[in-house]
mmCIF file of C-alpha atoms in Angstrom:
data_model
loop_
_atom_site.group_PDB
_atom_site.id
_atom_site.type_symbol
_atom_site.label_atom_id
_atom_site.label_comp_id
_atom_site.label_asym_id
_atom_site.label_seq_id
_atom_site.Cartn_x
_atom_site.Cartn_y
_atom_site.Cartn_z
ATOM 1 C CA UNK A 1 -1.679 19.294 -35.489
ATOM 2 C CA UNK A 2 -2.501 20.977 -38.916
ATOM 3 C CA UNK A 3 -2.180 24.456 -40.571
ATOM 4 C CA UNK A 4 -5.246 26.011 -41.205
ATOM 5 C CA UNK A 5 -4.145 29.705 -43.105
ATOM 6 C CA UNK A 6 -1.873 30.030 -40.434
ATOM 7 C CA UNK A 7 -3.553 29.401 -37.570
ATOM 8 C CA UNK A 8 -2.471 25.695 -36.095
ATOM 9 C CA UNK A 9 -5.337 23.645 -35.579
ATOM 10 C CA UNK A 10 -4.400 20.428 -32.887
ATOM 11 C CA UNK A 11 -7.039 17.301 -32.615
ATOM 12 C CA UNK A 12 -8.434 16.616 -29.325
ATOM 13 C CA UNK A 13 -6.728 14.833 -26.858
ATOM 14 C CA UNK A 14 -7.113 13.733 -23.254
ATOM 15 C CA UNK A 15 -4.527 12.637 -20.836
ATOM 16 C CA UNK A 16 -4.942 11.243 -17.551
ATOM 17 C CA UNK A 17 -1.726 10.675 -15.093
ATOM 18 C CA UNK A 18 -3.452 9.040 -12.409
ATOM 19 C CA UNK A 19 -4.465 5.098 -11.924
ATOM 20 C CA UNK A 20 -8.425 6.090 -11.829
ATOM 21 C CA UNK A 21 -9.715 2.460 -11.815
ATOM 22 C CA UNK A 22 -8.186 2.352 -8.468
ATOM 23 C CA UNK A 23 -9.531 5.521 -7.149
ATOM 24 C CA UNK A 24 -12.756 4.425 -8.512
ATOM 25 C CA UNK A 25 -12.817 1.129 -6.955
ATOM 26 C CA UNK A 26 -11.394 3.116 -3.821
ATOM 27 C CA UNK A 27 -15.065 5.491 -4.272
ATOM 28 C CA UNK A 28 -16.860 2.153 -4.988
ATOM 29 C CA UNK A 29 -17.375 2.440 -0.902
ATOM 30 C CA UNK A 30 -20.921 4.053 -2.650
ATOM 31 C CA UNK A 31 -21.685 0.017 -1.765
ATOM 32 C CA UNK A 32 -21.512 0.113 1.987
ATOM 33 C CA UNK A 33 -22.448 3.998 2.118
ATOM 34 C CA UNK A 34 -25.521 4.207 0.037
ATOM 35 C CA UNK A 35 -27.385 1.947 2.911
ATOM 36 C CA UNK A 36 -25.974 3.261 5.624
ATOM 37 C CA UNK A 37 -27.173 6.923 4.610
ATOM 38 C CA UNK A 38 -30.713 5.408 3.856
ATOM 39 C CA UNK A 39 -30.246 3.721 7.368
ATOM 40 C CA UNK A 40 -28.923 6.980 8.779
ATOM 41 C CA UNK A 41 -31.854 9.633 7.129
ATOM 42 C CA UNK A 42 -34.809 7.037 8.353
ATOM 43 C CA UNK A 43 -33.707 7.287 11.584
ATOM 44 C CA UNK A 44 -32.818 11.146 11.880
ATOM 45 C CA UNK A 45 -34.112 12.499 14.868
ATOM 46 C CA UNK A 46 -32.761 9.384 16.980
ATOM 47 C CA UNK A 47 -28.760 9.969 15.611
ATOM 48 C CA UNK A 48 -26.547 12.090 17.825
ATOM 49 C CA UNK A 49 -25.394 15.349 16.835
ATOM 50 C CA UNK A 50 -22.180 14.483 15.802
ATOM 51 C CA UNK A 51 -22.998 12.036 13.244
ATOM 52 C CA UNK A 52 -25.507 14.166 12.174
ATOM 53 C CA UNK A 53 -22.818 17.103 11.374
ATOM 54 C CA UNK A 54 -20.085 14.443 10.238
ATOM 55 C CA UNK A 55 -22.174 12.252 7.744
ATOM 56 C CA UNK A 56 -23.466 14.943 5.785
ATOM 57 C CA UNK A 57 -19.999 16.350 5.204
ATOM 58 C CA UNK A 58 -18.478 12.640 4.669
ATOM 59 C CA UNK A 59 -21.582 12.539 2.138
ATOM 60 C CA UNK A 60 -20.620 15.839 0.071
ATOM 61 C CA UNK A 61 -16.799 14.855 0.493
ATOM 62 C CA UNK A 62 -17.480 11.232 -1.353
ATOM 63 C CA UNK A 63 -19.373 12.567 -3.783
ATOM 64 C CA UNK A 64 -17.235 15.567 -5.104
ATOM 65 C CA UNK A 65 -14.391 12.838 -5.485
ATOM 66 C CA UNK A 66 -16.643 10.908 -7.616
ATOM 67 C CA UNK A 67 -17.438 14.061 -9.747
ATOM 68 C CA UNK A 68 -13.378 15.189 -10.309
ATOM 69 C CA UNK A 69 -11.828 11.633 -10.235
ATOM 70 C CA UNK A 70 -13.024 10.754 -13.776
ATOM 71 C CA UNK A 71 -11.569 14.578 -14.863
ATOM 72 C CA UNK A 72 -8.392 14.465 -13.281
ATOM 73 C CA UNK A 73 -5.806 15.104 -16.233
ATOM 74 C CA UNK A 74 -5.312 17.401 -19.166
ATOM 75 C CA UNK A 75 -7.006 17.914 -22.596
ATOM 76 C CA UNK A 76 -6.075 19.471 -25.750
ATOM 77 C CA UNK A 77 -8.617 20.578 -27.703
ATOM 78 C CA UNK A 78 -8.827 21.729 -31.219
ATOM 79 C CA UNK A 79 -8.602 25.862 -30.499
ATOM 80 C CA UNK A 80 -5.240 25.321 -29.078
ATOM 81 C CA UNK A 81 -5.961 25.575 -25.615
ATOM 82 C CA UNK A 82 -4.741 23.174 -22.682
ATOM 83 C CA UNK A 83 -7.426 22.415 -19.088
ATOM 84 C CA UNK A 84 -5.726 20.784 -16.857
ATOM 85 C CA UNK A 85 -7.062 19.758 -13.828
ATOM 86 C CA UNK A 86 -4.394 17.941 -11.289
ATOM 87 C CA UNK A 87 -6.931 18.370 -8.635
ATOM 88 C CA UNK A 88 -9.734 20.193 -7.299
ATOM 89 C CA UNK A 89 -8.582 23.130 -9.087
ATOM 90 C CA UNK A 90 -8.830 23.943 -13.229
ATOM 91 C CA UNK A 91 -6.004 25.557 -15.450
ATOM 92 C CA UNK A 92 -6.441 27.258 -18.409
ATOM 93 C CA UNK A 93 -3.297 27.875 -20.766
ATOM 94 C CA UNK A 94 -3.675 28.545 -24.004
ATOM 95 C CA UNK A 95 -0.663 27.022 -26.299
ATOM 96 C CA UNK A 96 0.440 30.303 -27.912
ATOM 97 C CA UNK A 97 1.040 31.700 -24.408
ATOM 98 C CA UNK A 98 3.361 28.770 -23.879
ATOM 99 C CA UNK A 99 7.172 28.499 -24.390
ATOM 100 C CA UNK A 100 6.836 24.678 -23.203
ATOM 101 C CA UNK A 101 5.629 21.959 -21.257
ATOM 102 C CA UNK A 102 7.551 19.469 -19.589
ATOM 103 C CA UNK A 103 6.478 16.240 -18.929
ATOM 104 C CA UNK A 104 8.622 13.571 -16.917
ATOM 105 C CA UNK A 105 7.252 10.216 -16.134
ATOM 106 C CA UNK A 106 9.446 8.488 -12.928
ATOM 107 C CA UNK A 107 9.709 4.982 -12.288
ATOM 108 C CA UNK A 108 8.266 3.650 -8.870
ATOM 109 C CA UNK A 109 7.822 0.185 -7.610
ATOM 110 C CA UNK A 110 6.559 -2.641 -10.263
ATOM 111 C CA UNK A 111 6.941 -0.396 -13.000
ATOM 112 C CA UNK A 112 4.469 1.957 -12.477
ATOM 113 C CA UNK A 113 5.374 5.474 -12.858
ATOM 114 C CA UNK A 114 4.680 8.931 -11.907
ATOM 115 C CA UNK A 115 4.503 12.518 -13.592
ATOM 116 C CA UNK A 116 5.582 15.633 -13.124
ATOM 117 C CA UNK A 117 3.664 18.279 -15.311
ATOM 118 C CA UNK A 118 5.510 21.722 -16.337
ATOM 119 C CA UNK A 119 4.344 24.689 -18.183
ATOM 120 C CA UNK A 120 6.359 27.223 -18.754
ATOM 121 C CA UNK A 121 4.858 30.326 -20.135
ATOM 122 C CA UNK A 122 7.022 32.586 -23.014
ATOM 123 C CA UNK A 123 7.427 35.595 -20.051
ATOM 124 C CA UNK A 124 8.775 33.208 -17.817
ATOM 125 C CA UNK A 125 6.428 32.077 -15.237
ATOM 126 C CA UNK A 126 6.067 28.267 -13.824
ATOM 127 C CA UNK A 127 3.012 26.201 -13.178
ATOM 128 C CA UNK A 128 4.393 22.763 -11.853
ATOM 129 C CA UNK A 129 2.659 19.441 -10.901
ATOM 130 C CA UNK A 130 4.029 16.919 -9.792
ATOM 131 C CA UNK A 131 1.957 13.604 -8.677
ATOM 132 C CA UNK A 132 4.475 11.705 -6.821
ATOM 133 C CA UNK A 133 4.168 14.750 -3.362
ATOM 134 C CA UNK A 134 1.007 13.021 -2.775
ATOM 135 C CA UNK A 135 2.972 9.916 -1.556
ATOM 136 C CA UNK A 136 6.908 10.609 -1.766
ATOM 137 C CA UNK A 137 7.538 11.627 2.217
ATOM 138 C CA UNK A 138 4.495 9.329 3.521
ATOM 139 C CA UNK A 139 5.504 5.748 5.643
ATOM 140 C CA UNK A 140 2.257 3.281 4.607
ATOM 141 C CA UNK A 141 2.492 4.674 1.059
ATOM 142 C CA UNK A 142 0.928 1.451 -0.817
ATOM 143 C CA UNK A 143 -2.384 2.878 -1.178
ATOM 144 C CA UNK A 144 -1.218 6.041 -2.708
ATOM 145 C CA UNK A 145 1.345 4.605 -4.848
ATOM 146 C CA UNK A 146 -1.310 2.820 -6.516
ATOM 147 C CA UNK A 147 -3.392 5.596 -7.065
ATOM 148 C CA UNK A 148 -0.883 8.102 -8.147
ATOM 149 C CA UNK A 149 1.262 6.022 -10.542
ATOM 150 C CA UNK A 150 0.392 4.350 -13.931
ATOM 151 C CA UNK A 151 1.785 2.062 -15.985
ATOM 152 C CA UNK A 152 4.126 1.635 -18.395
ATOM 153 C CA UNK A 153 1.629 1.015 -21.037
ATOM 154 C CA UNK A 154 -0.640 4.043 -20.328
ATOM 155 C CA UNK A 155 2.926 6.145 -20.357
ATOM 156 C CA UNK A 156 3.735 5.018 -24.040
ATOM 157 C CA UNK A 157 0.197 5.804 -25.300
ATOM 158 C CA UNK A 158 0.311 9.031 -23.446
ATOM 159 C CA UNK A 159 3.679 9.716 -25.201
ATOM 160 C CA UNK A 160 2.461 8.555 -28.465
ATOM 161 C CA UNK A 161 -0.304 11.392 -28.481
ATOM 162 C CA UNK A 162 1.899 14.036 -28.094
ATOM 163 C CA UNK A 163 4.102 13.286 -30.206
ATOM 164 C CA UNK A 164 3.158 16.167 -32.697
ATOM 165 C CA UNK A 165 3.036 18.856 -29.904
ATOM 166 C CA UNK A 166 6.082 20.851 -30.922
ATOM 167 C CA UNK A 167 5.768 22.849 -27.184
ATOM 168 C CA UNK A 168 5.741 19.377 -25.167
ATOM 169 C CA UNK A 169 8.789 17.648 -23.915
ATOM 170 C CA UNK A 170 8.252 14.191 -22.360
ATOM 171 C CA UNK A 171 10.883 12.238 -20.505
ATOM 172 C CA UNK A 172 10.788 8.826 -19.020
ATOM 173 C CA UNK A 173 13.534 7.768 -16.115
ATOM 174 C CA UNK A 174 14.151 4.864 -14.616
ATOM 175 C CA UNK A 175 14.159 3.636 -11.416
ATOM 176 C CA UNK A 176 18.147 5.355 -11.212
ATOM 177 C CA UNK A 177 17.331 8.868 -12.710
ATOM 178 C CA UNK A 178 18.805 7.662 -16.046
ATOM 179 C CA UNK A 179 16.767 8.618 -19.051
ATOM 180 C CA UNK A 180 15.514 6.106 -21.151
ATOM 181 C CA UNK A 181 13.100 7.709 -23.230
ATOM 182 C CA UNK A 182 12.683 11.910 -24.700
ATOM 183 C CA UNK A 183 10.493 12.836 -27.236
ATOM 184 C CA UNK A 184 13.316 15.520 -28.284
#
């Protein structure tokens, strides 16, 4: 962050809070797909009607993942204004607007951990995110443990970069709730 005749200038920065190798691996299914849709067109006007509505869909489905996986996360840029994109949707906030954002990184199973995103605005209104809902209340929740958790290396780095964002907050807690790391 520097002072440029008052105005605060901030470097670019880009955050991601989920595991994408593993969601892209998880995509990599392009493999087996890609010849089974050249399979599927060639023969067209044999395939029943239901695989003709479903494939299409599955088709359009695989390859809007593939488009917002590698975007999933938050960057800073140099204007002062934060897009974050936690899923299919984006979020403008510019920093001035912003009292301060929250982030708190909780510890999981083999040290990976998730975040929960906060921005509060200076009039009082909310915008939370928090990554661990996509697998907290589920029963076979390896898969999306993996995806939705990182690790404890990625955490540091990402709490090394915003270090000089006077707005941001991060927190890390352990496995117990106990804080072991806050940036202030």
């Amino acid at each position: 962050m520097m002072s440029n005749n008052g105005s605060m200038t901030y470097k670019n920065k880009w955050l991601s809070f989920i595991n994408k190798g593993i969601m892209i691996l998880f995509l990599g299914l392009l493999v087996v797909i890609v010849p089974c849709s050249y399979l599927l067109f060639t023969y067209w006007a044999e395939m029943p009607i239901f695989i003709k509505i479903f494939w299409p869909i599955l088709l359009a489905i695989i390859f809007i993942g593939i488009i917002i996986t590698p975007l999933n996360g938050m960057i800073i840029t140099k204007k002062g204004t934060i897009l974050f994109l936690p899923d299919f949707r984006l979020k403008k906030f510019n920093i001035k607007d912003l009292e301060k954002i929250t982030i708190v990184f909780s510890e999981w199973e083999n040290n990976k951990y998730s975040v929960m995103v906060k921005f509060v605005y200076r009039d009082g209104k909310v915008f939370n995110k928090d990554y661990s809902k996509q697998f907290r209340n589920m029963k076979n929740k390896k898969l999306a443990i993996s995806m939705y958790t990182i690790t404890k290396r990625k955490v540091n780095r990402i709490c090394n970069k915003l270090l000089d964002l006077s707005i941001c907050v991060t927190t890390i807690l352990d496995k117990n709730r106990n804080i072991t790391y806050q940036s202030k």
